Amino acid sequence: MAPYFEPLESASTVTFERYYLAGNFISGIGYGAQGVLYLICTHYLWAQRKARRINKFMLAYTTLLFLILTVVEVTLAHRTQLVFIEHRDFPGGPWAYYQASYSGTSIIVSMIADMVVLFLSEMFMVWRCWVVWYSVSRRAAYAAALFPALTLAASFASAVPYALTTAHPDTPIAGVQTTAWVLSCYTLMLGTNVLATGLILTRLIMHRRAVGMTLATPHAGEYSSVISMLIESAALYSIVGVGYLIATGVGSPLREPFLGAMMSMQQISGYLIIARLAHGRGWRTSTTSESTKIVIRGHVSAKDEKVDDEEVLGDLKVARGAAE
């Protein structure tokens, strides 16, 4: 049996190193999943690029997002190589080197790319919130998107001093000032997503109660099922994000795996929404109007104008009575 050479660092330091490496693995797995989803989205968006103008925008958005994510993963891989291979004999071990070189070039590039990806993703969620509520009225759409937009602006304001603090060569990763800015920035970003998620779920539940409970059409089921609502609202990212904030606040090494999962889950949620849009199953501003299409004795009747849920409810009751 080969001899076991224990690391010279303390047990807590070794634990942080293990979780840091685990977080990198999780991030790599997430990047692979995002690559598959990007190809799927690109395939359908490119095939339908002339059908709707929004498809061209989505194609450009997903491509930009994936390119920035590639920069994040490349810098992360380079960072891992420096920590565990190039400077493995650094006094105090790999984790000590990671803390001592936190303001290095690779970490700064990775942090800026991370922030850009986060803001792009949160802007996408604010836009989705606007789209989902647009079927009620234009005023309701702007009112619903206002609060997530304000928290997003606040998170951007906190991200600037966070970046400046981190870039300072004497700033420790676990310092009080760094931790405070990290919690402030990510809390506001997560708050943006939580607000958007709650508003989107509220609108989807309203739609389900108004349409799905009256006449269970397959079209209504596309937006009212549990899986559809989880995808449309990006709720999974919010759940993982709460875990990251708790782990960071208490100084737990679990923050590293949560960070890798959070970054991946946020982009995966966005790609799943775009994939539904590309398939014609995602919520659009005309979704409520389209839900009035009722098949009655082989005849399809539809309203072209935008209607609210009360009108949909009345139309469905009349249609069901006529069918009986």
Coordinates of C-alpha atoms in Angstrom, one line a residue, residues 23-131:
G23 CA -16.8 24.5 -7.4
N24 CA -14.6 24.6 -10.5
F25 CA -15.7 21.2 -11.5
I26 CA -19.4 22.1 -11.1
S27 CA -18.8 25.3 -13.2
G28 CA -17.1 23.2 -15.9
I29 CA -20.1 20.7 -16.0
G30 CA -22.5 23.7 -16.2
Y31 CA -20.5 25.2 -19.1
G32 CA -20.8 21.9 -21.0
A33 CA -24.6 21.9 -20.4
Q34 CA -24.8 25.6 -21.5
G35 CA -22.8 24.7 -24.7
V36 CA -25.4 22.0 -25.6
L37 CA -28.3 24.4 -24.9
Y38 CA -26.6 27.2 -26.9
L39 CA -26.3 24.9 -30.0
I40 CA -30.0 23.9 -29.6
C41 CA -31.1 27.5 -29.3
T42 CA -28.8 28.6 -32.2
H43 CA -30.2 25.9 -34.5
Y44 CA -33.8 26.9 -34.0
L45 CA -33.2 30.6 -33.9
W46 CA -31.2 30.5 -37.1
A47 CA -33.8 28.4 -38.9
Q48 CA -36.5 30.9 -37.8
R49 CA -34.5 34.1 -38.0
K50 CA -36.8 35.6 -40.7
A51 CA -40.0 34.6 -39.0
R52 CA -39.8 37.1 -36.2
R53 CA -37.4 40.0 -35.6
I54 CA -36.9 39.0 -32.0
N55 CA -35.2 35.8 -33.1
K56 CA -32.3 37.7 -34.6
F57 CA -31.9 39.6 -31.3
M58 CA -32.0 36.3 -29.3
L59 CA -29.4 34.8 -31.6
A60 CA -27.1 37.7 -31.0
Y61 CA -27.8 37.7 -27.3
T62 CA -27.1 34.0 -26.8
T63 CA -23.9 34.2 -28.9
L64 CA -22.6 37.1 -26.9
L65 CA -23.5 35.4 -23.7
F66 CA -21.7 32.2 -24.6
L67 CA -18.6 34.0 -25.8
I68 CA -18.3 35.8 -22.4
L69 CA -18.9 32.6 -20.6
T70 CA -16.1 31.0 -22.5
V71 CA -13.8 33.8 -21.3
V72 CA -14.9 33.1 -17.7
E73 CA -14.2 29.3 -18.1
V74 CA -10.8 29.9 -19.7
T75 CA -9.7 32.3 -17.0
L76 CA -11.0 29.9 -14.3
A77 CA -9.1 27.0 -15.8
H78 CA -5.9 29.2 -15.9
R79 CA -6.5 30.2 -12.3
T80 CA -6.9 26.6 -11.2
Q81 CA -3.6 25.7 -13.0
L82 CA -1.8 28.5 -11.2
V83 CA -3.2 27.5 -7.8
F84 CA -2.7 23.8 -7.9
I85 CA 0.2 23.3 -10.3
E86 CA 2.4 26.3 -11.0
H87 CA 2.4 27.5 -7.3
R88 CA 1.6 24.4 -5.4
D89 CA 4.6 24.9 -3.1
F90 CA 3.5 28.4 -2.1
P91 CA 3.9 28.9 1.6
G92 CA 0.6 27.9 3.2
G93 CA -0.5 25.8 0.2
P94 CA -2.8 26.4 -2.8
W95 CA -5.5 28.2 -0.8
A96 CA -2.9 30.7 0.7
Y97 CA -1.7 31.5 -2.9
Y98 CA -5.3 31.9 -4.0
Q99 CA -5.9 34.5 -1.3
A100 CA -2.6 36.2 -1.8
S101 CA -3.1 36.6 -5.5
Y102 CA -6.8 37.4 -5.5
S103 CA -6.1 40.7 -7.4
G104 CA -4.2 39.0 -10.2
T105 CA -4.9 39.5 -13.9
S106 CA -6.8 36.3 -14.4
I107 CA -9.1 36.8 -11.4
I108 CA -9.8 40.4 -12.5
V109 CA -10.7 39.4 -16.0
S110 CA -12.8 36.5 -14.7
M111 CA -14.6 38.8 -12.3
I112 CA -15.4 41.4 -14.9
A113 CA -16.7 38.8 -17.3
D114 CA -18.8 37.3 -14.5
M115 CA -20.3 40.7 -13.8
V116 CA -21.1 41.3 -17.5
V117 CA -22.8 37.8 -17.7
L118 CA -24.8 38.5 -14.5
F119 CA -26.0 41.8 -15.7
L120 CA -27.0 40.5 -19.1
S121 CA -28.9 37.6 -17.5
E122 CA -30.7 39.9 -15.0
M123 CA -31.6 42.3 -17.8
F124 CA -33.1 39.3 -19.7
M125 CA -35.2 38.4 -16.6
V126 CA -36.5 42.0 -16.3
W127 CA -37.5 41.9 -19.9
R128 CA -39.2 38.5 -19.4
C129 CA -41.1 40.0 -16.5
W130 CA -42.3 42.9 -18.8
V131 CA -43.3 40.4 -21.5

